[in-house]
Coordinates of C-alpha atoms in Angstrom, one line a residue:
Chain A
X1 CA 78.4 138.0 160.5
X2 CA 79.1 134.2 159.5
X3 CA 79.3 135.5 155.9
X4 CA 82.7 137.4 157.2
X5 CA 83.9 135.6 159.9
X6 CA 84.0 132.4 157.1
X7 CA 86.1 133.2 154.9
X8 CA 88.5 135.1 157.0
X9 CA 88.3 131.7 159.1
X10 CA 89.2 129.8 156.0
X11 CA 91.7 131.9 154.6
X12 CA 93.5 132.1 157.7
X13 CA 93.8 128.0 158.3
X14 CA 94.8 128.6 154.3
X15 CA 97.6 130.9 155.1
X16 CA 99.0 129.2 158.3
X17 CA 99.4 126.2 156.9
X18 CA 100.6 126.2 153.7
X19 CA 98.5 123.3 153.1
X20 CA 98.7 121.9 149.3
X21 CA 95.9 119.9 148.7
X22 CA 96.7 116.5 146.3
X23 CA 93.8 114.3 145.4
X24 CA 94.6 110.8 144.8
X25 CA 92.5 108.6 143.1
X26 CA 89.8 110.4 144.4
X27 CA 87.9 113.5 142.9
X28 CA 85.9 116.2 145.0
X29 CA 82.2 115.5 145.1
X30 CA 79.3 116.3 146.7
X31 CA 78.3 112.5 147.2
X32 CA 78.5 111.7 150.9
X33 CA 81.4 110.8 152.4
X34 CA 83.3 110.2 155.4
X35 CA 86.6 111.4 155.3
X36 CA 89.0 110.1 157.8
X37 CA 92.2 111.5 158.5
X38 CA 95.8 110.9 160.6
X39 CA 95.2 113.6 164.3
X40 CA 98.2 115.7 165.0
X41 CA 97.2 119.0 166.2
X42 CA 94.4 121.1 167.1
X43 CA 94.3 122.6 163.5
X44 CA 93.5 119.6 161.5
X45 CA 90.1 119.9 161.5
X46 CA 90.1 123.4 160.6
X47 CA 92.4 123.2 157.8
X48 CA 91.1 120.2 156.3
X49 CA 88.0 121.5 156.6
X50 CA 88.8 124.7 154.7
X51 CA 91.1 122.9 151.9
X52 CA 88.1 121.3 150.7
X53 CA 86.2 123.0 147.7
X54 CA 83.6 125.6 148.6
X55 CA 80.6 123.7 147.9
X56 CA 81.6 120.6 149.7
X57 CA 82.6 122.8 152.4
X58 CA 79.2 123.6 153.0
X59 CA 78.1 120.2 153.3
X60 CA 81.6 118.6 155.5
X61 CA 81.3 118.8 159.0
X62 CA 84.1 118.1 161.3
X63 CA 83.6 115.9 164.1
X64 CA 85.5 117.2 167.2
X65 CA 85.8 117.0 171.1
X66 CA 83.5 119.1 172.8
X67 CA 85.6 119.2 175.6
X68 CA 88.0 121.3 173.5
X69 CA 85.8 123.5 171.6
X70 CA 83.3 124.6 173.6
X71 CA 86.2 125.9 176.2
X72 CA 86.3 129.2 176.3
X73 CA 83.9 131.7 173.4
X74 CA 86.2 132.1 170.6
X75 CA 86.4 128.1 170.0
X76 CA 83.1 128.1 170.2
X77 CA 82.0 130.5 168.2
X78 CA 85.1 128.9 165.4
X79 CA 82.8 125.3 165.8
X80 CA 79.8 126.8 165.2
X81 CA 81.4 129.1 162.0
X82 CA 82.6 125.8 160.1
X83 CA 80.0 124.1 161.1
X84 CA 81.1 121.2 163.9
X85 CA 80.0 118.4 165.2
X86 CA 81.1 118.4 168.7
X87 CA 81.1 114.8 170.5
X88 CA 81.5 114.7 174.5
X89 CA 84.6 112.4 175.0
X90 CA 83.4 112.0 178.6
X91 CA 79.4 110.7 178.1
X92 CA 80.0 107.9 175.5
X93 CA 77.4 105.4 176.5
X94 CA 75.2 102.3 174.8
X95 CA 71.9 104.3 174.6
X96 CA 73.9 107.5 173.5
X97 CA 76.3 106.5 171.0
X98 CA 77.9 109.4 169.1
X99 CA 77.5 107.0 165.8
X100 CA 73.8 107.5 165.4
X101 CA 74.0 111.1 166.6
X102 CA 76.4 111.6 163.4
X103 CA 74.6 109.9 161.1
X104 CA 70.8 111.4 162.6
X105 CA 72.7 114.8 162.2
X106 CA 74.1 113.7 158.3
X107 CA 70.6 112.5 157.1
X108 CA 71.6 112.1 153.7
X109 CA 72.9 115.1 152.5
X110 CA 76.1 115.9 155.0
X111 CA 79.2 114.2 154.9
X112 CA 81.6 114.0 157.7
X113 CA 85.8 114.6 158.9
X114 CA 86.4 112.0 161.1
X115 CA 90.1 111.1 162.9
X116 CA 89.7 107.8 164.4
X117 CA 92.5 107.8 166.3
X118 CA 90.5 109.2 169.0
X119 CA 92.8 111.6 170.2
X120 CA 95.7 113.7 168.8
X121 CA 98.8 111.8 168.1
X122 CA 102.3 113.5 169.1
X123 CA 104.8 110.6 168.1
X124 CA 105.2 109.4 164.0
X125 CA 103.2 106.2 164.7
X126 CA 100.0 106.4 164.7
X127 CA 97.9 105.2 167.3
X128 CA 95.4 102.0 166.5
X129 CA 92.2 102.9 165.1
X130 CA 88.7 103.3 167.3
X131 CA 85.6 101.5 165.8
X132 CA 83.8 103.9 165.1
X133 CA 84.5 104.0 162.1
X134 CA 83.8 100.4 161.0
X135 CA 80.5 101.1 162.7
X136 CA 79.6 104.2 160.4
X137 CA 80.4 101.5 157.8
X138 CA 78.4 99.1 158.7
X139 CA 75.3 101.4 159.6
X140 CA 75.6 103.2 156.2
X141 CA 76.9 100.8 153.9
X142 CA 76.4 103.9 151.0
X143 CA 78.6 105.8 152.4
X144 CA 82.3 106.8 150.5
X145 CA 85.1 106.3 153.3
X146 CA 87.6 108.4 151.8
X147 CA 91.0 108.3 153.5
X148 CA 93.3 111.4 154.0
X149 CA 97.0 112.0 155.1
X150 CA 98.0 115.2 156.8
X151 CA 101.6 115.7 156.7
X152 CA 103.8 118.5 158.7
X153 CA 100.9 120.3 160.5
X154 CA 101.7 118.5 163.7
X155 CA 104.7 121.0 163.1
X156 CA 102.7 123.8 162.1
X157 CA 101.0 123.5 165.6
X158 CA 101.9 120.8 167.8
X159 CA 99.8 119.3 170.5
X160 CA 100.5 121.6 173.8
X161 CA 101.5 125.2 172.1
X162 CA 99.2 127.9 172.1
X163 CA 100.9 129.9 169.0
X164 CA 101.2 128.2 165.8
X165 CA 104.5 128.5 163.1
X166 CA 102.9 129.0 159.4
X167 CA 105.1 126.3 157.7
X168 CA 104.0 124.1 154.7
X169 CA 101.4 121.4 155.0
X170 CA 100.3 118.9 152.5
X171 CA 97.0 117.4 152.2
X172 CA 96.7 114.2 150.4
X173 CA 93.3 112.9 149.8
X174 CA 93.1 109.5 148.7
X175 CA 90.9 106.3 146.8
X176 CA 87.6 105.6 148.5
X177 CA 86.9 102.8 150.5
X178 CA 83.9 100.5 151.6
X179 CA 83.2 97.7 154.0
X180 CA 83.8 94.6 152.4
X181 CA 81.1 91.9 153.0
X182 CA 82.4 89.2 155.8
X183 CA 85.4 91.8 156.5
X184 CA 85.8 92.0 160.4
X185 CA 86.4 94.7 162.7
X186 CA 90.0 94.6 163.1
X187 CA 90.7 93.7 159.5
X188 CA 88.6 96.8 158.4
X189 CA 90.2 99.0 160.6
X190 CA 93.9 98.0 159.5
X191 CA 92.5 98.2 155.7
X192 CA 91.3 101.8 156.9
X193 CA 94.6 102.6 158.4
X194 CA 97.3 101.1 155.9
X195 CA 95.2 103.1 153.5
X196 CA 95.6 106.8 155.3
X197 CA 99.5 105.4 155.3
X198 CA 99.9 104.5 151.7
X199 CA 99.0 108.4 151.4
X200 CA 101.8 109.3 153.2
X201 CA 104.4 108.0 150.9
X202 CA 102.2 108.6 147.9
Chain B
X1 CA 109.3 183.0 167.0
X2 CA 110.0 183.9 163.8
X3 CA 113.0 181.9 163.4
X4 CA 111.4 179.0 164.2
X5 CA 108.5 179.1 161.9
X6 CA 111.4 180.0 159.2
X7 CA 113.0 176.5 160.3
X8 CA 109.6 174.8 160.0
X9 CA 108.7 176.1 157.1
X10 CA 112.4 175.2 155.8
X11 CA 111.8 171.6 157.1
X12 CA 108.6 171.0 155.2
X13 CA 109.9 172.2 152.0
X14 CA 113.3 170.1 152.6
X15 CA 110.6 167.2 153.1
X16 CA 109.0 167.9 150.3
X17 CA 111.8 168.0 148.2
X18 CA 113.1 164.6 149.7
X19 CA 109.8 162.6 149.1
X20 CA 109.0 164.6 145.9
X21 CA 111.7 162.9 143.6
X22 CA 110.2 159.4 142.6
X23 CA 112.9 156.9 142.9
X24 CA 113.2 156.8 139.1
X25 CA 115.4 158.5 136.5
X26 CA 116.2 158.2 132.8
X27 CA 118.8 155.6 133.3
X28 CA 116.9 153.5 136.3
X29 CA 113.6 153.3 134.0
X30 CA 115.6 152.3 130.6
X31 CA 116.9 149.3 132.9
X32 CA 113.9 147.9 134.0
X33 CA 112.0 148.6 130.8
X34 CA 114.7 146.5 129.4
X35 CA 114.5 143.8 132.1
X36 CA 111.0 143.6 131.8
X37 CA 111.1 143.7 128.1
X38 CA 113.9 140.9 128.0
X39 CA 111.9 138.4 130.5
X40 CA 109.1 139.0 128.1
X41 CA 111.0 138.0 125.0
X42 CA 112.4 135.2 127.1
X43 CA 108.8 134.0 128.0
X44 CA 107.6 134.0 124.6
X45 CA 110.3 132.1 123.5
X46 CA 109.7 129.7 126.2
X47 CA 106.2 129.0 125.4
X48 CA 106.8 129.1 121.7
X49 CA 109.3 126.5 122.3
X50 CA 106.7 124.6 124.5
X51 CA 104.6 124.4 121.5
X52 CA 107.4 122.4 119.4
X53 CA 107.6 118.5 119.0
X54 CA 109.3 117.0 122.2
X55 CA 111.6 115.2 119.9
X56 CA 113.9 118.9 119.3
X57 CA 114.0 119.6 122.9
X58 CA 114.2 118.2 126.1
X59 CA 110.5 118.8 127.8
X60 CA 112.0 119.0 131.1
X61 CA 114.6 121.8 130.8
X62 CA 112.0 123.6 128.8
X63 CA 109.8 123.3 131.7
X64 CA 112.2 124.5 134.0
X65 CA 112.8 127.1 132.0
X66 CA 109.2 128.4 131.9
X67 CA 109.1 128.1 135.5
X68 CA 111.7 130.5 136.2
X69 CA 111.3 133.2 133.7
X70 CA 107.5 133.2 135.0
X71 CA 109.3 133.2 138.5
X72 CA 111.0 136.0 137.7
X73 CA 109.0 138.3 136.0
X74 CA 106.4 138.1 138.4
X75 CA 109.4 139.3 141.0
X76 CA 110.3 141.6 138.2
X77 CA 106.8 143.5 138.2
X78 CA 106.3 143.3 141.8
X79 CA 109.4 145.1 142.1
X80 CA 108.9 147.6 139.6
X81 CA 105.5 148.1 140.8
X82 CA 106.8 148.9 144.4
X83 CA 109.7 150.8 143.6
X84 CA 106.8 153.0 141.9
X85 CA 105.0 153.4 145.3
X86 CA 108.4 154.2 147.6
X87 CA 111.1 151.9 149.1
X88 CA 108.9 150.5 152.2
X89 CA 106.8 149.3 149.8
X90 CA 109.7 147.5 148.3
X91 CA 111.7 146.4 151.5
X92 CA 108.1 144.7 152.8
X93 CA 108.3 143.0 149.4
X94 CA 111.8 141.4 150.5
X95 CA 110.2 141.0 153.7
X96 CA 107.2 138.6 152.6
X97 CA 109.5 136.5 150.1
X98 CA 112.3 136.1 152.7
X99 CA 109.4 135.0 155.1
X100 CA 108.2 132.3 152.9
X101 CA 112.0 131.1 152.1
X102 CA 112.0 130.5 155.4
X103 CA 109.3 128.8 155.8
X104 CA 110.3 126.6 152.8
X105 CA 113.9 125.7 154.5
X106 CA 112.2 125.0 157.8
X107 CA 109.5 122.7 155.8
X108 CA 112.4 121.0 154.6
X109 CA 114.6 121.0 157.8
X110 CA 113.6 118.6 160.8
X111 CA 113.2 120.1 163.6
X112 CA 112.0 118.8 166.6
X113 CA 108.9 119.7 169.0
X114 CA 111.1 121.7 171.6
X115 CA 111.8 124.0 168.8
X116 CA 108.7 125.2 168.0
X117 CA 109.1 128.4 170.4
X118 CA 112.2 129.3 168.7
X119 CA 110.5 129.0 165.0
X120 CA 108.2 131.4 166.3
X121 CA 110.0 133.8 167.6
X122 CA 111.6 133.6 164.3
X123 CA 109.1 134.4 162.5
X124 CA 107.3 136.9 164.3
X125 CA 110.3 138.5 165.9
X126 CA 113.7 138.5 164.0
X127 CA 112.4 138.6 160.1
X128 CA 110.4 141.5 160.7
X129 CA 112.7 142.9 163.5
X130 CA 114.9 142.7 160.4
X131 CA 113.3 144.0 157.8
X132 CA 112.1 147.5 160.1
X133 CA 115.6 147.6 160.5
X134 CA 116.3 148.1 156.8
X135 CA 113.7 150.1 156.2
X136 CA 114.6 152.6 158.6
X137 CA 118.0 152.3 157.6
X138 CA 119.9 151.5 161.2
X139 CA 122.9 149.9 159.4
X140 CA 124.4 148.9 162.6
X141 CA 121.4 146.9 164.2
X142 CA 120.4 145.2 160.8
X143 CA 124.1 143.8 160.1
X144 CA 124.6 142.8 163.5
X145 CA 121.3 141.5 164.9
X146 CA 120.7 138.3 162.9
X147 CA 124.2 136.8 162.9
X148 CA 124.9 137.6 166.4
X149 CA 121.5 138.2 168.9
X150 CA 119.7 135.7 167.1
X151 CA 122.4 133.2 166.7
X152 CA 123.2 134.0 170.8
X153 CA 118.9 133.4 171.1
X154 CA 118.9 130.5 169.5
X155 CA 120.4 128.1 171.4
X156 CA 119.3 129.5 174.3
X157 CA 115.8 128.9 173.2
X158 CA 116.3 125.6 172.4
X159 CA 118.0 125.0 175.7
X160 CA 115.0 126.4 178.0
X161 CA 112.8 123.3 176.4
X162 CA 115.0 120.7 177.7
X163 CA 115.4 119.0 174.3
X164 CA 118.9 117.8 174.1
X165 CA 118.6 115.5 170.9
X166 CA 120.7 116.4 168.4
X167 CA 121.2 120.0 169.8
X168 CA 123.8 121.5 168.1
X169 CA 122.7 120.3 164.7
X170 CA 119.4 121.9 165.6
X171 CA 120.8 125.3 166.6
X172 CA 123.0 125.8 163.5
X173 CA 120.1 124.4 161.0
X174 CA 117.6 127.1 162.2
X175 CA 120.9 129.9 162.5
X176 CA 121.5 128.7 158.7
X177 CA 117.9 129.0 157.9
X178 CA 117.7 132.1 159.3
X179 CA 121.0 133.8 158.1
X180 CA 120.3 133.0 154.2
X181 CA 116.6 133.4 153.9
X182 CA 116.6 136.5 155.9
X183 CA 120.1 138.1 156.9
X184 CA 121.5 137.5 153.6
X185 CA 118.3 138.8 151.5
X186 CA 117.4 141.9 153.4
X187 CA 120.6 143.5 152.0
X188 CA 119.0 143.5 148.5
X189 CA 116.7 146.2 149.8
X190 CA 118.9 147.7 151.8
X191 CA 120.8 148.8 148.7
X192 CA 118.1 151.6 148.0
X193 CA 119.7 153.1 151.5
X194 CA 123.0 153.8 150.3
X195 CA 124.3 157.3 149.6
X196 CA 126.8 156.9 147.3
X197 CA 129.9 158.8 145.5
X198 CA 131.2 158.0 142.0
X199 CA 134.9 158.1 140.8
X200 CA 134.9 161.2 138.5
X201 CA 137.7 161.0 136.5
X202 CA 138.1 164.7 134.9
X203 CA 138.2 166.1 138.1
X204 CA 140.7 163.5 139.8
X205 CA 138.2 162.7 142.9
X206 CA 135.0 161.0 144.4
X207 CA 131.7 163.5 143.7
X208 CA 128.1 162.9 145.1
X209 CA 126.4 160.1 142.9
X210 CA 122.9 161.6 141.8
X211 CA 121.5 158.6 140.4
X212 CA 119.0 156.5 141.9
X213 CA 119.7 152.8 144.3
X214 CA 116.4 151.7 142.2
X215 CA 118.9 151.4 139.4
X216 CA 121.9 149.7 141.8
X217 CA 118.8 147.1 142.9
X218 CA 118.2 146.1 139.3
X219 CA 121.7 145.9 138.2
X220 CA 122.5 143.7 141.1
X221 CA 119.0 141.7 140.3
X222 CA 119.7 141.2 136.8
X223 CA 123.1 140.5 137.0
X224 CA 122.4 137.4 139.6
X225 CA 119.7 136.2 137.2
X226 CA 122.1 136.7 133.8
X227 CA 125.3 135.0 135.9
X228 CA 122.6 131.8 136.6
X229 CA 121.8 131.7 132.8
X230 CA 124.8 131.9 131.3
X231 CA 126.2 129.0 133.9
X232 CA 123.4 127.5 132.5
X233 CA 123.8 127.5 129.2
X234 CA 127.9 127.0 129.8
X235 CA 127.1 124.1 131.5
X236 CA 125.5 122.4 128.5
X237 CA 127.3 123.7 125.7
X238 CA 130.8 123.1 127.2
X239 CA 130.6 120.9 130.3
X240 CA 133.2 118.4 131.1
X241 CA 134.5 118.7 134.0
X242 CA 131.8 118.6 137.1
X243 CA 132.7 120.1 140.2
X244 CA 130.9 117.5 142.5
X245 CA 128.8 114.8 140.8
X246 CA 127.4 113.7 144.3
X247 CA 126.0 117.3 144.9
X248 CA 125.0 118.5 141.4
X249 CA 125.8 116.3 138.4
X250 CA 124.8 119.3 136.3
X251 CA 128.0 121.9 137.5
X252 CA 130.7 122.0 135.9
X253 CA 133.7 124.3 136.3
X254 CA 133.2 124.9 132.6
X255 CA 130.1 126.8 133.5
X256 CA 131.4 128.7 136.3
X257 CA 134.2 130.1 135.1
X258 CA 132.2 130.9 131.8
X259 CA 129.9 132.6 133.5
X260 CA 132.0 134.4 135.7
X261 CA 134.0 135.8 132.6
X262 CA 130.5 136.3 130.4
X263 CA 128.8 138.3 133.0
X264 CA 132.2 140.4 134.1
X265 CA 131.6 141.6 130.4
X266 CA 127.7 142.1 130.6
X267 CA 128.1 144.3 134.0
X268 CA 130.4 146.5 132.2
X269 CA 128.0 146.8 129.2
X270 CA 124.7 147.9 131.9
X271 CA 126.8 149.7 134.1
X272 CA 125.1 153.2 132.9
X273 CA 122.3 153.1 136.0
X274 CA 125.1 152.2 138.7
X275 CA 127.9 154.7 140.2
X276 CA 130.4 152.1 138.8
X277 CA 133.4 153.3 136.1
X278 CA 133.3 150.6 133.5
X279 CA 136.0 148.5 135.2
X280 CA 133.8 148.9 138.8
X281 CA 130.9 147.1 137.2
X282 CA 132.9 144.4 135.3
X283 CA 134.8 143.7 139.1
X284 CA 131.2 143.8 141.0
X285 CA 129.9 141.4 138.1
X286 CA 132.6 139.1 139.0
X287 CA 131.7 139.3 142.7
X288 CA 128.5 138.8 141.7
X289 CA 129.0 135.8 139.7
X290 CA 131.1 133.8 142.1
X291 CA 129.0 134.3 144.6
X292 CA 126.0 133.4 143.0
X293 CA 127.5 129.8 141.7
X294 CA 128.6 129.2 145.4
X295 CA 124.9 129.7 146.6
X296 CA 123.6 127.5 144.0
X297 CA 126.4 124.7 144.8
X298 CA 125.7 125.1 148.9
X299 CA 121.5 125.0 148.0
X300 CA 121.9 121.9 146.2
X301 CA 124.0 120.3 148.5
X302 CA 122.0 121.3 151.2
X303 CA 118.5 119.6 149.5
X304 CA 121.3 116.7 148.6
X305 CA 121.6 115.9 152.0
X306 CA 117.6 116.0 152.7
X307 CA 117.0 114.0 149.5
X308 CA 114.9 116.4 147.6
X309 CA 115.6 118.1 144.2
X310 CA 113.8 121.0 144.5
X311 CA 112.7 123.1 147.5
X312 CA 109.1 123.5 145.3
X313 CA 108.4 119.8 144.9
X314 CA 109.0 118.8 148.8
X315 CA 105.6 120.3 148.7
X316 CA 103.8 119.9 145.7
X317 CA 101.8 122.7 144.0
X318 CA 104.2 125.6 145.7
X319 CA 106.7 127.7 143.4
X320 CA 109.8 126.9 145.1
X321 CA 110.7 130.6 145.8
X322 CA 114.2 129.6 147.8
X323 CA 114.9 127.6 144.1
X324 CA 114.9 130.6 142.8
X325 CA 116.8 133.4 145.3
X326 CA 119.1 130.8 146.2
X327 CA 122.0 132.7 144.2
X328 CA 120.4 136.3 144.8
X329 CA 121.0 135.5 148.8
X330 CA 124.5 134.6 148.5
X331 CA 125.7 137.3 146.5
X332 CA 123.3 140.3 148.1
X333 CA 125.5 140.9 151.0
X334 CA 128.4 140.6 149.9
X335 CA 127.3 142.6 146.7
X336 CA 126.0 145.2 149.2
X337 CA 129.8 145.5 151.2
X338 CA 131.4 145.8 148.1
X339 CA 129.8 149.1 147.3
X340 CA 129.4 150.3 150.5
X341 CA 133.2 149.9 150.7
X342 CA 134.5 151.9 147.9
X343 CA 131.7 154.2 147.3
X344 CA 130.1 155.1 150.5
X345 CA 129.6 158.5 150.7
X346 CA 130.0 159.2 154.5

């Protein structure tokens, strides 16, 4: 079934959104990475998931909101087809903290979509980074942060609409990124942000 | 009883007889062969001339050169290749590129987040609405919906989200969007609908025209694309005097009046698969002509004011497909009237 349902799912997020995909000073590997990207709409998960090559597909997973997709059975049959990592929004606590879940669920194969926004974004600014982030940095100092730019999809479907309008989206991938050593918090999390921006104009 | 079986029967063998003849004859097949022939030659010579040192050409025109005649013979093949199958075939053809025009003028266009019902209503609605339309041949819905329902719709869409910003620029962007990637380009297909009459001039008067609208489509096609090169070429070999440096610094009135007059002569030389008389073709050439240098000068002023060159490269990595009809939607319907005017047969 998944070996249907896959494909169709990828070609579909394909289709409906147009999406170009530009690599930047950055070329698809199958080193881990954390890919972190602006949050617009419901599909940006999905399509940047599917606009990645086919055998880093298979080792990306999304991180998403379970609150979203495990509402109803078709999302939740869609998170487990590509593969999801669904985080509860609501139960974020010391003891349970949705960073070592990721990175016990990564090992050290996987590599991860993350939007650190927190939340999906309906104005052109974008909101302030979560640390998150800077904490999967810090924990796995190995791991590529690649930033990513999704332009237009918030048009494709925008947050609140049920149906979405296939126009064209573009994709742009951009130069990895560490932690540096004696780099705080907040100046991490600007570096990460100005660098998902700098895509934008790219 | 038996009359009615004898009406039945007559039915399925007038059926018969109307699906049986392909929508080819001798004169419809030696144009395409020649079109698809000539984009051929034209592609060699564009990748031979790839091949040379840059210093004898300019890189960038060949490229753009390349780009279209690859463009084009790709549309020419799909179009051959459904005409062979029937005209649904071809009018869902015109359907999927007028769908992505429109989804590469919208790209382009901002619109705003209380329009997003209208775009798909659009989309899912009107284009195909459309397109049914001209495939079933209901000349008075398909000319009428688009630049009056949906232009009524529109608005009224917008207005039912309570987004006021910049409403009436709004409104007439998507209308515009709308009218030229769809309205304008479904009468291309619609040509294969016409019955036509021809001027017969030993017997004084209008008889039925037995050739086939696959040839009218290609002579329409072919003229557009010959009128684009020959501005082309005008422009560079003669251009002095441009028609609006802050729109197109390229157009000059060199190259449309030299194209007007060079493919006036080439429509009378490939009238043979149209129901035009020699001087018919040469006058629909003209048409054709004019109309396609206005649609490239309103394009480019159009991505002038949204600060891109081409349609393709807002997005990188797509063909640019409204680049490339831009002068086929401008001239279609106006194309299509003209015949319909003075040869329809009903």
């Amino acid at each position: 079934m998944k070996q249907i349902t896959v494909p169709f799912l990828v070609l579909l997020a394909k289709a409906l959104s147009g999406a170009t995909v530009r690599w930047v000073d950055c070329q698809p590997d199958t080193c881990q990475r954390v890919y972190f990207a602006n949050h617009t709409s419901h599909l940006d998960a999905l399509v940047l998931w599917a606009s990645l090559p086919k055998p880093i597909r298979a080792l990306t997973r999304p991180v998403a909101a379970a609150d979203y997709w495990r509402g109803g059975p078709v999302r939740r049959y869609m998170a487990r087809a590509f593969n999801a990592l669904l985080i509860d929004r609501k139960k974020i606590k010391v003891h349970n903290s949705p960073i070592d879940m990721m990175l016990r669920e990564i090992g050290d194969r996987e590599s991860l979509i993350v939007f650190p926004e927190g939340g999906r974004n309906h104005t052109d600014e974008m909101k302030p980074f979560k640390s998150g982030l800077f904490y999967l940095a810090k924990k796995r100092p190995d791991l590529e942060l690649v930033p990513v730019y999704i332009d237009n999809l918030n048009r494709v479907m925008p947050k609140g609409e049920f149906f979405p309008v296939p126009l064209l989206s573009c994709i742009s991938i951009g130069a990895p990124m560490w932690l540096e050593s004696g780099e705080n918090k907040n100046e991490f999390l600007k570096r990460a942000q100005s660098a998902v921006l700098k895509m934008k104009d790219h | 009883m038996q009359h009615l079986i004898a009406t039945i029967q007559e039915n399925v063998a007038t059926e018969s007889t109307v699906t049986q003849p392909a929508l080819l004859d001798f004169w419809t097949t030696v144009m395409m062969l020649s079109v698809l022939v000539g984009l051929t030659i034209l592609l060699t010579i564009g990748q031979f001339l790839k091949r040379q040192p840059e210093s004898n050409f300019d890189p960038a025109i060949i490229r753009n050169f390349n780009k279209r005649v690859i463009t084009w013979l790709t549309i020419c093949v799909l179009l051959v290749m459904s005409l062979l199958f029937n005209k649904t075939v071809t009018v869902v053809l015109f359907g999927l590129i007028s769908l992505w025009a429109l989804r590469e003028f919208i790209t382009m266009t901002p619109t705003r987040r209380g329009d997003h019902g209208t775009l798909f209503w659009l989309i899912v609605g009107f284009t195909p609405f459309q397109y049914v339309m001209v495939a079933m041949n209901y000349y008075d819905l398909y000319t009428i919906v688009i630049p009056v329902y949906a232009s009524l719709f529109i608005p009224a869409r917008i207005a039912f989200t309570g987004d006021h910003k910049r409403f009436l620029e709004r409104s007439a962007k998507i209308q515009f969007g709308l009218l030229i990637c769809v309205y304008a380009l479904s009468h291309t297909p619609a040509l294969l609908y016409l019955d036509l009459v021809y001027w017969d001039s030993a017997a004084q008067s209008h008889l039925p025209w037995t050739g086939k609208t696959a040839g009218l489509l290609f002579y329409f096609i072919v003229v557009v694309q010959v009128s684009d090169m020959l501005h082309f070429v005008w422009d560079r070999l003669a251009g002095k005097h441009v028609i609006a440096p802050a729109i197109n610094s390229t157009k000059t009135w060199e190259g449309v009046i030299g194209a007007a007059c060079c493919t006036t002569l080439f429509g009378m030389v490939i009238q043979f698969a149209t129901p035009f008389t020699w001087y018919g073709a040469g006058f629909m050439a003209l048409i054709i002509s004019v109309m396609a240098s206005s649609g490239s000068m309103t394009m480019s002023a159009i991505k002038r004011d949204r600060g891109v060159k081409d349609y393709g490269t807002l997005v990188q990595g797509h063909a640019g497909v409204l680049d490339r009809i831009d002068s086929v939607c401008f001239a279609a319907p106006i194309f299509f009237h003209a015949t319909r005017f003075f040869l329809n047969a009903n």
